[in-house]
Short mmCIF file of C-alpha atoms and ligand atoms in Angstrom, two decimals:
data_model
loop_
_atom_site.label_atom_id
_atom_site.label_comp_id
_atom_site.label_asym_id
_atom_site.label_seq_id
_atom_site.Cartn_x
_atom_site.Cartn_y
_atom_site.Cartn_z
CA MET A 5 -59.06 -27.87 53.36
CA PRO A 6 -57.85 -31.41 54.78
CA GLY A 7 -56.36 -31.75 51.07
CA LEU A 8 -54.32 -28.71 51.34
CA ASN A 9 -53.17 -29.45 54.77
CA GLN A 10 -51.85 -32.69 54.12
CA LYS A 11 -50.02 -31.56 50.99
CA SER A 12 -48.79 -29.06 53.19
CA LYS A 13 -46.74 -31.42 55.46
CA LYS A 14 -42.91 -31.99 54.97
CA THR A 15 -41.93 -35.12 53.74
CA VAL A 16 -38.70 -37.51 55.81
CA TRP A 17 -37.52 -40.13 53.79
CA VAL A 18 -36.73 -43.30 55.76
CA LEU A 19 -34.47 -45.60 53.76
CA GLY A 20 -34.06 -49.09 54.11
CA ASP A 21 -31.10 -49.09 56.16
CA GLN A 22 -32.00 -46.56 58.86
CA LEU A 23 -35.04 -48.36 60.68
CA ASN A 24 -34.89 -46.74 64.30
CA ARG A 25 -37.11 -44.09 65.66
CA ASP A 26 -33.97 -42.86 67.12
CA PHE A 27 -31.76 -41.98 64.05
CA ALA A 28 -30.85 -38.16 62.76
CA ALA A 29 -33.98 -37.80 60.49
CA ILE A 30 -37.00 -39.40 62.17
CA THR A 31 -36.47 -37.93 65.39
CA GLN A 32 -37.08 -34.36 63.86
CA ALA A 33 -40.23 -35.44 62.73
CA THR A 34 -43.94 -35.37 63.73
CA PRO A 35 -47.49 -36.73 62.57
CA SER A 36 -49.14 -33.43 62.40
CA THR A 37 -45.72 -31.91 60.24
CA HIS A 38 -44.22 -34.54 58.21
CA ARG A 39 -44.94 -37.61 56.06
CA VAL A 40 -42.60 -40.68 56.09
CA LEU A 41 -41.57 -42.13 52.77
CA MET A 42 -40.34 -45.39 52.29
CA VAL A 43 -39.28 -46.39 49.00
CA GLU A 44 -38.65 -50.35 47.61
CA SER A 45 -36.81 -49.50 44.55
CA SER A 46 -37.07 -53.09 42.42
CA ALA A 47 -33.80 -51.92 40.49
CA LYS A 48 -31.98 -52.50 43.71
CA VAL A 49 -33.77 -56.23 44.17
CA ARG A 50 -32.36 -56.94 40.63
CA SER A 51 -29.26 -55.53 40.78
CA LYS A 52 -27.88 -58.49 42.03
CA LYS A 53 -28.12 -62.62 42.82
CA TRP A 54 -29.34 -61.82 46.36
CA HIS A 55 -29.66 -64.87 48.71
CA ILE A 56 -32.83 -64.82 49.23
CA GLN A 57 -32.82 -64.44 53.14
CA ARG A 58 -30.52 -60.98 52.80
CA ALA A 59 -33.46 -59.50 50.91
CA HIS A 60 -36.33 -60.46 52.50
CA PHE A 61 -34.51 -59.62 55.73
CA VAL A 62 -34.38 -56.09 54.75
CA ILE A 63 -37.97 -56.04 52.76
CA THR A 64 -39.63 -57.76 55.33
CA ALA A 65 -37.95 -55.05 58.20
CA MET A 66 -38.85 -51.98 56.20
CA ARG A 67 -42.43 -53.02 55.57
CA ARG A 68 -42.90 -53.97 59.65
CA PHE A 69 -41.35 -50.16 60.34
CA ALA A 70 -43.50 -48.17 57.84
CA GLN A 71 -46.61 -50.68 60.45
CA GLU A 72 -44.71 -49.15 63.49
CA LEU A 73 -44.62 -45.67 62.36
CA ARG A 74 -48.50 -45.64 61.13
CA GLU A 75 -49.33 -46.83 64.73
CA ALA A 76 -47.29 -43.90 66.01
CA GLY A 77 -49.57 -41.91 64.00
CA PHE A 78 -47.19 -41.62 61.06
CA ASP A 79 -48.96 -40.80 57.69
CA VAL A 80 -46.32 -43.28 55.65
CA ASP A 81 -46.24 -42.92 52.12
CA TYR A 82 -44.71 -46.59 51.49
CA ARG A 83 -44.21 -47.20 47.69
CA LYS A 84 -42.54 -49.37 45.01
CA ALA A 85 -41.31 -48.03 42.44
CA THR A 86 -38.56 -48.82 39.64
CA THR A 87 -35.90 -46.98 41.33
CA LEU A 88 -35.39 -45.07 44.96
CA SER A 89 -35.39 -41.54 42.73
CA GLN A 90 -38.31 -42.70 40.37
CA GLY A 91 -40.13 -43.57 44.08
CA LEU A 92 -39.24 -39.68 45.23
CA ARG A 93 -40.26 -38.55 42.15
CA GLU A 94 -43.58 -39.88 42.32
CA HIS A 95 -44.00 -39.11 46.01
CA ARG A 96 -43.28 -35.28 45.00
CA ALA A 97 -45.63 -35.07 42.49
CA GLU A 98 -48.38 -36.70 44.57
CA PHE A 99 -48.28 -34.64 47.87
CA ALA A 100 -45.89 -31.79 46.89
CA PRO A 101 -44.38 -31.65 50.14
CA SER A 102 -41.99 -28.67 51.07
CA SER A 103 -38.92 -30.13 52.13
CA VAL A 104 -37.66 -33.83 51.73
CA SER A 105 -35.06 -34.47 54.19
CA VAL A 106 -33.41 -37.67 54.91
CA MET A 107 -30.48 -39.05 57.13
CA GLU A 108 -27.42 -39.52 55.84
CA PRO A 109 -27.06 -42.89 53.76
CA ALA A 110 -24.55 -45.32 54.41
CA SER A 111 -23.33 -45.38 51.08
CA HIS A 112 -21.59 -43.08 48.36
CA ALA A 113 -23.85 -43.56 45.45
CA ALA A 114 -26.66 -42.90 47.68
CA LEU A 115 -25.32 -39.72 48.93
CA THR A 116 -24.94 -38.37 45.53
CA MET A 117 -28.12 -39.66 44.19
CA LEU A 118 -29.72 -38.10 47.41
CA GLN A 119 -27.62 -34.56 46.39
CA ARG A 120 -28.99 -34.84 42.82
CA ASN A 121 -32.66 -35.17 43.98
CA ASP A 122 -32.00 -31.42 46.04
CA CYS A 123 -32.52 -33.74 49.41
CA ASP A 124 -32.20 -31.71 53.00
CA ILE A 125 -29.46 -34.31 54.16
CA VAL A 126 -29.68 -34.51 57.73
CA ARG A 127 -26.38 -35.56 59.50
CA SER A 128 -26.23 -39.36 60.57
CA ASN A 129 -25.92 -40.53 64.06
CA GLN A 130 -26.18 -43.88 63.30
CA PHE A 131 -22.36 -44.40 64.34
CA LEU A 132 -20.88 -44.20 67.41
CA CYS A 133 -18.25 -41.94 65.54
CA HIS A 134 -19.69 -39.85 62.54
CA TYR A 135 -16.84 -40.23 59.49
CA GLU A 136 -16.04 -37.03 59.33
CA ASP A 137 -15.00 -37.14 63.18
CA PHE A 138 -13.08 -40.07 61.98
CA ALA A 139 -11.28 -38.22 59.35
CA GLN A 140 -10.82 -35.59 62.01
CA TRP A 141 -8.76 -37.90 64.45
CA LYS A 142 -6.72 -39.78 61.52
CA GLU A 143 -5.55 -36.71 60.00
CA GLN A 144 -4.54 -35.13 63.80
CA LEU A 145 -2.99 -39.17 64.26
CA LEU A 146 -0.91 -37.91 60.99
CA GLU A 147 0.50 -35.15 61.53
CA ARG A 148 2.49 -36.36 64.79
CA ARG A 149 2.88 -40.22 63.31
CA LYS A 150 3.44 -41.64 59.78
CA THR A 151 0.65 -44.38 60.55
CA PHE A 152 -2.96 -45.14 61.97
CA LYS A 153 -4.29 -48.65 62.76
CA MET A 154 -7.63 -49.69 64.51
CA GLU A 155 -5.70 -50.48 67.94
CA ASP A 156 -5.04 -46.41 68.26
CA PHE A 157 -8.89 -46.00 66.70
CA TYR A 158 -9.96 -48.36 69.49
CA ARG A 159 -8.35 -47.08 72.67
CA TRP A 160 -9.41 -43.30 71.20
CA GLN A 161 -13.24 -44.41 70.96
CA ARG A 162 -12.66 -46.64 74.34
CA SER A 163 -11.62 -43.35 75.96
CA ARG A 164 -14.26 -41.07 74.42
CA LEU A 165 -17.04 -43.29 74.62
CA ASN A 166 -15.89 -44.14 78.27
CA TYR A 167 -15.97 -47.85 77.85
CA LEU A 168 -14.51 -50.11 80.17
CA MET A 169 -12.75 -47.06 81.82
CA THR A 170 -11.69 -45.85 85.13
CA HIS A 171 -12.31 -42.46 86.12
CA ASP A 172 -8.42 -41.83 85.20
CA GLY A 173 -9.04 -42.51 81.82
CA GLU A 174 -6.78 -45.41 82.11
CA PRO A 175 -8.41 -49.41 80.82
CA GLU A 176 -10.34 -51.05 83.68
CA THR A 177 -8.29 -54.55 84.64
CA GLY A 178 -5.29 -52.55 83.23
CA THR A 179 -5.17 -53.77 80.06
CA TRP A 180 -6.53 -52.53 76.60
CA ASN A 181 -6.68 -55.38 74.62
CA TYR A 182 -7.45 -59.06 75.55
CA ASP A 183 -7.18 -60.50 71.65
CA SER A 184 -4.50 -63.21 72.79
CA GLU A 185 -6.91 -64.85 75.06
CA ASN A 186 -9.83 -64.72 72.16
CA ARG A 187 -7.95 -66.69 69.75
CA LEU A 188 -8.33 -70.13 70.92
CA PRO A 189 -8.29 -73.28 68.91
CA PRO A 190 -11.97 -75.36 69.34
CA PRO A 191 -12.80 -77.12 72.52
CA LYS A 192 -10.59 -80.03 72.78
CA ASP A 193 -13.06 -82.08 75.43
CA GLY A 194 -15.32 -82.14 72.31
CA LYS A 195 -17.72 -79.58 73.31
CA ASN A 196 -20.70 -79.29 71.09
CA GLN A 197 -23.59 -77.50 72.77
CA TRP A 198 -23.13 -73.77 71.60
CA PRO A 199 -26.00 -71.57 72.54
CA ALA A 200 -28.93 -72.15 69.65
CA PRO A 201 -30.16 -69.08 68.10
CA VAL A 202 -33.74 -67.65 68.54
CA ALA A 203 -35.78 -67.51 66.07
CA HIS A 204 -39.76 -67.09 65.40
CA GLU A 205 -42.48 -68.16 63.42
CA LEU A 206 -42.99 -66.53 60.08
CA ASP A 207 -45.93 -64.26 59.44
CA ASP A 208 -48.39 -62.94 56.46
CA ILE A 209 -45.72 -60.46 55.59
CA ASP A 210 -42.73 -62.43 56.18
CA ARG A 211 -44.57 -65.39 53.27
CA GLN A 212 -45.86 -62.11 51.80
CA VAL A 213 -42.13 -60.98 50.68
CA ILE A 214 -40.93 -64.15 50.33
CA GLU A 215 -43.51 -64.96 47.50
CA GLU A 216 -42.17 -61.87 46.01
CA LEU A 217 -38.77 -62.56 45.69
CA ARG A 218 -38.17 -66.78 45.44
CA ASP A 219 -37.95 -66.14 41.77
CA HIS A 220 -34.85 -63.95 41.37
CA CYS A 221 -33.34 -64.91 44.50
CA VAL A 222 -30.26 -67.55 45.75
CA GLY A 223 -30.37 -69.95 49.06
CA GLN A 224 -32.55 -71.71 51.24
CA LEU A 225 -35.61 -69.60 52.33
CA PRO A 226 -36.14 -68.00 55.56
CA THR A 227 -36.72 -69.81 58.56
CA GLY A 228 -37.63 -67.00 61.26
CA LEU A 229 -33.93 -66.94 62.25
CA TRP A 230 -33.13 -63.61 61.05
CA ALA A 231 -35.31 -61.03 63.17
CA THR A 232 -37.24 -58.03 61.20
CA SER A 233 -38.51 -55.32 63.84
CA ARG A 234 -37.07 -54.01 66.73
CA HIS A 235 -38.70 -55.86 68.94
CA GLU A 236 -37.98 -59.18 67.93
CA ALA A 237 -33.80 -57.77 67.29
CA LEU A 238 -34.23 -56.85 71.27
CA GLN A 239 -34.72 -60.65 72.00
CA ARG A 240 -32.14 -61.56 69.96
CA LEU A 241 -29.96 -59.16 71.95
CA ASN A 242 -31.12 -60.25 75.63
CA HIS A 243 -30.71 -63.88 73.80
CA PHE A 244 -27.00 -62.70 73.41
CA ILE A 245 -26.47 -61.18 76.41
CA ASP A 246 -27.99 -64.01 78.91
CA ASN A 247 -27.11 -67.27 76.81
CA VAL A 248 -23.80 -66.40 74.38
CA LEU A 249 -22.10 -63.68 75.76
CA PRO A 250 -20.23 -65.68 78.70
CA ALA A 251 -19.14 -68.14 75.70
CA PHE A 252 -18.46 -65.26 73.16
CA GLY A 253 -14.50 -64.43 73.70
CA PRO A 254 -12.58 -67.41 74.01
CA HIS A 255 -13.09 -69.38 71.00
CA GLU A 256 -13.88 -66.13 69.17
CA ASP A 257 -11.65 -67.35 65.71
CA ALA A 258 -12.48 -71.07 65.83
CA MET A 259 -14.55 -73.05 63.54
CA VAL A 260 -16.30 -76.02 63.90
CA SER A 261 -18.27 -78.53 62.18
CA SER A 262 -21.18 -79.15 64.49
CA SER A 263 -21.96 -75.47 64.54
CA TRP A 264 -22.92 -72.27 62.35
CA HIS A 265 -22.69 -69.90 64.81
CA VAL A 266 -20.15 -71.20 67.47
CA ALA A 267 -21.16 -68.46 70.08
CA HIS A 268 -21.07 -65.19 67.58
CA SER A 269 -23.59 -62.99 68.61
CA LEU A 270 -25.47 -62.79 65.29
CA LEU A 271 -26.31 -59.08 65.85
CA SER A 272 -24.59 -57.77 62.84
CA PRO A 273 -27.20 -57.55 60.61
CA TYR A 274 -29.48 -55.61 62.83
CA LEU A 275 -27.14 -52.55 64.09
CA ASN A 276 -26.84 -52.57 60.13
CA ILE A 277 -30.13 -51.49 59.11
CA GLY A 278 -30.83 -50.01 62.88
CA LEU A 279 -33.44 -52.19 64.28
CA LEU A 280 -30.07 -52.27 67.21
CA ARG A 281 -27.95 -49.17 68.11
CA PRO A 282 -24.22 -49.44 68.77
CA ALA A 283 -24.20 -47.82 71.60
CA GLU A 284 -27.07 -49.92 73.31
CA VAL A 285 -25.61 -52.86 72.28
CA CYS A 286 -22.51 -52.18 73.91
CA ASP A 287 -24.17 -50.89 77.24
CA ALA A 288 -25.82 -54.07 77.39
CA VAL A 289 -22.91 -55.65 77.36
CA GLN A 290 -20.80 -53.49 79.66
CA ASP A 291 -23.80 -53.98 82.01
CA ALA A 292 -23.55 -58.09 82.35
CA TYR A 293 -19.63 -57.06 82.63
CA ARG A 294 -20.81 -54.86 86.10
CA GLN A 295 -22.83 -57.49 87.31
CA GLY A 296 -20.55 -60.33 87.20
CA ARG A 297 -22.67 -62.16 84.05
CA VAL A 298 -19.51 -62.41 81.69
CA ASP A 299 -15.89 -62.12 82.12
CA ILE A 300 -13.55 -59.02 81.09
CA ALA A 301 -12.26 -60.87 77.71
CA SER A 302 -15.24 -61.39 76.65
CA THR A 303 -16.55 -58.33 77.02
CA GLU A 304 -13.63 -56.44 75.93
CA GLY A 305 -13.65 -58.95 72.82
CA PHE A 306 -17.02 -57.50 71.94
CA ILE A 307 -16.72 -54.05 72.70
CA ARG A 308 -14.13 -53.77 70.77
CA GLN A 309 -15.44 -55.55 67.40
CA VAL A 310 -18.45 -53.07 67.68
CA ILE A 311 -16.56 -49.48 68.82
CA GLY A 312 -13.47 -50.37 67.44
CA TRP A 313 -13.33 -52.74 64.01
CA ARG A 314 -16.67 -51.72 63.08
CA GLU A 315 -17.02 -48.20 63.65
CA TYR A 316 -13.31 -47.88 61.79
CA VAL A 317 -15.20 -50.18 58.73
CA TRP A 318 -17.51 -47.21 58.64
CA GLY A 319 -14.34 -44.66 58.90
CA LEU A 320 -12.27 -46.27 56.11
CA TYR A 321 -15.34 -46.18 53.98
CA TRP A 322 -16.02 -42.46 53.67
CA ALA A 323 -11.99 -41.76 53.76
CA TRP A 324 -11.22 -43.85 50.64
CA MET A 325 -13.91 -44.05 48.60
CA PRO A 326 -15.25 -43.84 45.71
CA ASP A 327 -11.64 -45.42 43.98
CA TYR A 328 -10.97 -47.88 46.56
CA ALA A 329 -13.39 -50.43 45.68
CA GLU A 330 -12.02 -50.38 42.31
CA LEU A 331 -8.64 -51.02 43.76
CA ASN A 332 -6.68 -54.63 42.45
CA LYS A 333 -3.04 -54.47 43.20
CA LEU A 334 -2.44 -57.52 43.44
CA GLY A 335 -3.20 -57.90 39.55
CA ALA A 336 -5.95 -60.70 40.42
CA THR A 337 -8.13 -61.31 37.33
CA ARG A 338 -8.90 -64.92 37.86
CA ASP A 339 -13.13 -64.95 37.46
CA LEU A 340 -15.23 -66.00 40.88
CA PRO A 341 -15.10 -69.96 40.35
CA PRO A 342 -18.30 -72.13 40.01
CA LEU A 343 -18.31 -73.21 43.80
CA PHE A 344 -19.45 -70.13 44.96
CA THR A 345 -22.18 -68.47 42.11
CA GLY A 346 -23.42 -72.06 40.55
CA ASN A 347 -24.15 -74.56 43.79
CA VAL A 348 -20.91 -76.95 42.35
CA PRO A 349 -19.70 -79.26 45.05
CA THR A 350 -15.90 -79.29 46.22
CA LYS A 351 -13.78 -81.67 47.73
CA MET A 352 -12.79 -79.34 50.23
CA LYS A 353 -14.37 -79.80 53.35
CA CYS A 354 -13.78 -76.63 54.62
CA VAL A 355 -14.84 -75.01 51.61
CA SER A 356 -17.61 -76.98 51.53
CA GLN A 357 -18.88 -76.75 55.30
CA VAL A 358 -18.42 -72.98 55.09
CA LEU A 359 -20.55 -72.36 51.14
CA THR A 360 -23.31 -74.92 52.72
CA GLU A 361 -23.36 -72.76 56.32
CA VAL A 362 -24.22 -69.53 53.95
CA ASP A 363 -26.43 -70.89 51.63
CA SER A 364 -28.60 -72.25 54.68
CA HIS A 365 -28.41 -69.08 56.75
CA ALA A 366 -26.99 -66.41 54.60
CA TYR A 367 -24.52 -66.18 57.28
CA ALA A 368 -20.52 -67.33 58.17
CA HIS A 369 -18.44 -65.69 61.42
CA HIS A 370 -15.38 -63.34 60.44
CA ILE A 371 -12.63 -66.01 60.59
CA GLN A 372 -14.74 -68.49 58.02
CA ARG A 373 -14.79 -65.13 56.20
CA LEU A 374 -11.44 -64.45 56.01
CA MET A 375 -9.58 -67.29 56.23
CA ILE A 376 -11.47 -69.89 54.16
CA VAL A 377 -13.24 -68.14 51.71
CA GLY A 378 -11.13 -64.70 51.84
CA ASN A 379 -8.22 -67.11 52.07
CA LEU A 380 -8.79 -69.02 49.09
CA CYS A 381 -9.85 -65.85 46.73
CA LEU A 382 -6.46 -64.43 47.82
CA ILE A 383 -4.19 -66.96 47.13
CA ALA A 384 -6.04 -68.17 44.17
CA GLY A 385 -6.00 -64.74 42.52
CA ILE A 386 -10.10 -64.36 42.04
CA ASN A 387 -10.96 -60.86 41.11
CA PRO A 388 -11.78 -58.78 44.23
CA GLN A 389 -14.70 -56.83 43.15
CA GLN A 390 -16.29 -59.81 42.13
CA LEU A 391 -15.64 -61.42 45.45
CA THR A 392 -16.80 -58.29 47.28
CA ASP A 393 -20.12 -58.46 45.38
CA TRP A 394 -20.70 -62.08 46.13
CA MET A 395 -20.08 -61.64 49.99
CA TRP A 396 -22.37 -58.46 49.61
CA ALA A 397 -25.08 -60.02 48.18
CA ASN A 398 -25.26 -63.36 50.19
CA PHE A 399 -24.46 -62.29 54.03
CA VAL A 400 -27.79 -60.93 55.78
CA ASP A 401 -25.58 -58.32 57.06
CA GLY A 402 -23.87 -57.36 53.92
CA ALA A 403 -23.69 -53.89 53.17
CA GLU A 404 -21.00 -52.03 50.52
CA TRP A 405 -19.55 -50.43 53.48
CA VAL A 406 -18.83 -53.15 55.09
CA MET A 407 -17.79 -55.79 52.24
CA VAL A 408 -15.79 -53.10 50.32
CA PRO A 409 -12.85 -52.59 53.32
CA ASN A 410 -12.92 -55.70 54.56
CA VAL A 411 -12.45 -57.60 51.28
CA VAL A 412 -10.68 -55.05 48.84
CA GLY A 413 -8.08 -53.96 51.92
CA MET A 414 -8.47 -56.81 54.82
CA SER A 415 -9.38 -59.83 53.24
CA GLN A 416 -7.63 -59.53 49.33
CA PHE A 417 -4.93 -56.88 50.06
CA ALA A 418 -5.95 -55.38 46.92
CA ASP A 419 -4.88 -51.85 48.57
CA GLY A 420 -0.95 -53.33 48.29
CA GLY A 421 -1.36 -52.67 52.51
CA GLN A 422 -3.10 -49.45 52.70
CA MET A 423 -5.56 -51.29 55.39
CA ALA A 424 -4.05 -54.38 56.53
CA THR A 425 -0.07 -54.76 57.03
CA LYS A 426 -0.18 -58.03 55.47
CA PRO A 427 -2.10 -60.57 53.20
CA TYR A 428 -4.01 -63.09 55.61
CA ALA A 429 -2.86 -65.74 53.64
CA SER A 430 -2.40 -69.50 54.99
CA GLY A 431 -2.07 -73.07 53.83
CA GLY A 432 -3.91 -76.37 55.34
CA ALA A 433 -1.96 -75.96 58.70
CA TYR A 434 -3.55 -72.91 60.13
CA ILE A 435 -7.15 -74.76 58.89
CA ASP A 436 -6.21 -77.06 60.87
CA LYS A 437 -5.32 -75.69 64.12
CA MET A 438 -8.40 -73.44 64.19
CA SER A 439 -11.02 -75.96 63.39
CA ASN A 440 -12.50 -79.70 63.18
CA TYR A 441 -12.72 -78.99 58.98
CA CYS A 442 -9.29 -81.13 57.92
CA LYS A 443 -10.25 -84.53 59.73
CA GLY A 444 -12.15 -86.77 57.26
CA CYS A 445 -11.17 -84.33 54.51
CA HIS A 446 -10.64 -85.62 50.63
CA PHE A 447 -7.19 -83.06 50.75
CA ASP A 448 -4.45 -84.02 52.92
CA ARG A 449 -3.57 -80.33 54.82
CA THR A 450 0.31 -81.70 55.04
CA LYS A 451 1.01 -82.17 51.92
CA ARG A 452 1.81 -79.61 49.02
CA VAL A 453 2.38 -81.37 45.95
CA GLY A 454 -0.14 -84.37 44.29
CA ASP A 455 -3.26 -84.85 43.46
CA ASN A 456 -4.55 -85.64 47.38
CA ALA A 457 -2.42 -82.38 48.44
CA CYS A 458 -4.46 -79.54 49.92
CA PRO A 459 -5.05 -76.92 47.92
CA PHE A 460 -4.73 -74.46 50.71
CA THR A 461 -1.13 -75.61 51.07
CA THR A 462 -0.51 -75.54 47.59
CA LEU A 463 -1.77 -72.12 46.70
CA TYR A 464 -0.02 -70.32 49.68
CA TRP A 465 3.38 -71.35 48.56
CA ASP A 466 2.62 -70.81 45.22
CA PHE A 467 0.78 -67.25 46.09
CA MET A 468 4.07 -66.60 47.96
CA ALA A 469 6.48 -67.13 44.98
CA ARG A 470 3.98 -65.63 42.25
CA HIS A 471 3.76 -62.35 44.31
CA GLU A 472 7.54 -62.30 45.47
CA VAL A 473 8.06 -58.45 44.34
CA VAL A 474 5.52 -57.49 46.52
CA LEU A 475 5.65 -59.21 49.51
CA GLY A 476 9.53 -59.95 49.33
CA LYS A 477 9.51 -56.47 50.61
CA ASN A 478 6.66 -56.74 53.48
CA PRO A 479 8.35 -57.26 56.40
CA ARG A 480 5.38 -59.47 57.83
CA VAL A 481 6.14 -61.88 55.27
CA ALA A 482 9.20 -61.67 53.94
CA GLN A 483 10.15 -64.53 55.61
CA GLN A 484 7.34 -66.83 54.58
CA VAL A 485 8.68 -65.91 50.52
CA ARG A 486 12.07 -66.41 51.44
CA ALA A 487 10.90 -69.79 53.05
CA ALA A 488 9.24 -70.63 49.75
CA PHE A 489 12.01 -70.12 47.50
CA LYS A 490 14.19 -72.20 49.38
CA LEU A 491 11.17 -75.20 49.27
CA SER A 492 13.26 -77.91 47.11
CA ASP A 493 9.79 -79.13 45.38
CA LEU A 494 8.90 -75.38 44.61
CA PRO A 495 8.97 -75.89 41.18
CA GLU A 496 6.52 -79.13 41.53
CA VAL A 497 4.03 -77.25 43.66
CA GLN A 498 4.16 -74.01 41.20
CA GLU A 499 2.83 -77.11 38.50
CA ARG A 500 0.21 -77.93 40.94
CA ALA A 501 -0.98 -75.13 42.01
CA GLN A 502 -1.64 -74.78 38.16
CA VAL A 503 -3.82 -77.68 37.99
CA VAL A 504 -5.70 -77.01 40.84
CA LEU A 505 -6.22 -73.50 39.58
CA GLN A 506 -8.02 -74.91 36.30
CA GLN A 507 -9.24 -77.62 38.48
CA LEU A 508 -11.08 -74.08 40.86
CA SER A 509 -12.33 -72.46 37.57
CA ALA A 510 -13.76 -75.56 36.08
CA GLY A 511 -15.66 -76.48 39.12
CA LYS A 512 -14.20 -79.77 39.94
CA LEU A 513 -11.85 -79.00 42.77
FE1 SF4 B 257 -9.75 -77.22 54.15
FE2 SF4 B 257 -7.28 -78.72 53.04
FE3 SF4 B 257 -8.13 -78.39 55.55
FE4 SF4 B 257 -9.17 -79.93 53.26
S1 SF4 B 257 -7.29 -80.51 54.09
S2 SF4 B 257 -10.62 -79.07 55.17
S3 SF4 B 257 -9.02 -78.05 51.64
S4 SF4 B 257 -7.76 -76.82 54.55
#
């Protein structure tokens, strides 16, 4: 009987960030033997105040992937349920699959949920380095050394994956890392013609998802900026290689008011939900280098971000979770200020610029995240878990595995130095050097006291003095701690810092 045949199929469950036909569980499935399950969880949608472009991106991409699988002949059970577990229960009740297989998920909580629900969990191939291999690499290194850092991991990845390497196992050009060439400030010639991102027309699926989400999300509505299918994501990749990559490297850390994207790839969202795979992206970048279309500094800088930093963060997440997410070693207890959560204006031009861009595009590039948003929260003593949550909800490429190490470890030093060797704190001088934000700002980046003192400069010195006990022992910042105590006006700086913090918390800075 057809009904019995239908019921005897196995199920492969595709989670919302596993949208690729080459990922482990789905590659083992065929339309004649497997039914595909996909679940939209209303609890997940309502779990945070999501930026609508983030929520739309994931849900629309899921619906398009289901369509793609149907076109490939699969019977897809795409269901909306209160929770993922409930969706699975309903699916089992309706179809009685002989087994449910699913690729390892991207979060600790999801792994627990799948184990509880008796799923067959297939080893993930979403990353180039599985987290178990990362753990083994780390252990072997720590047998010989006391510490490990991203650069060690990156060189190991480069060698074993054979990116930009000679046959003798040496880096091509003789240099592993072009970071020093990729830290230039904004161009002085006034260049502002950064290649515009590709966009597409919204269709009925987009409009339907937007209607479903608009009442309980924040941020500007989707405009077609973010691709929601593999076909469109590949177009974005080609656009990056042809038009953006040659300018990627030198100004990687620069921030300019005239461009929210500068020469960043804008590919991280697609990597994070599977529309693109890290190997195909790095292969395309390496090919462009081999064809002489891009220089070594931009090529190496980009490949380092993907096979180095991105995979390192993934490995650390699994090595240190779940306790790591709750660390708060600097005792930062101030609530996230209203300018993050309440659409409150601020006279800090740098912060206003970045938060406006996040509202418009659900995106800020890595230096804006680290040295504007993260830096402000670090030196103001904002609770790191609240910041993690905000970034996770507001960035189109947000995910717990990305945000926890990047915020708790890298940006907020809330792990006491387990991940980063120093806190990434700065005053207005660094922001002025790496951006053009300070021109025309209400505040004066050179002043640390007075009504128009730059809040970053004031809070930077106050932060160094406030955390003397912890930071005074850190060789990378001890000198700045000593410098803080040599300031003749330190008491006035500390007094001004209290005013700044009160204004920040009141939404009046
Ligand atoms: Fe930001 Fe201070 Fe520069 Fe103003 S002066 S843009 S607050 S760093």
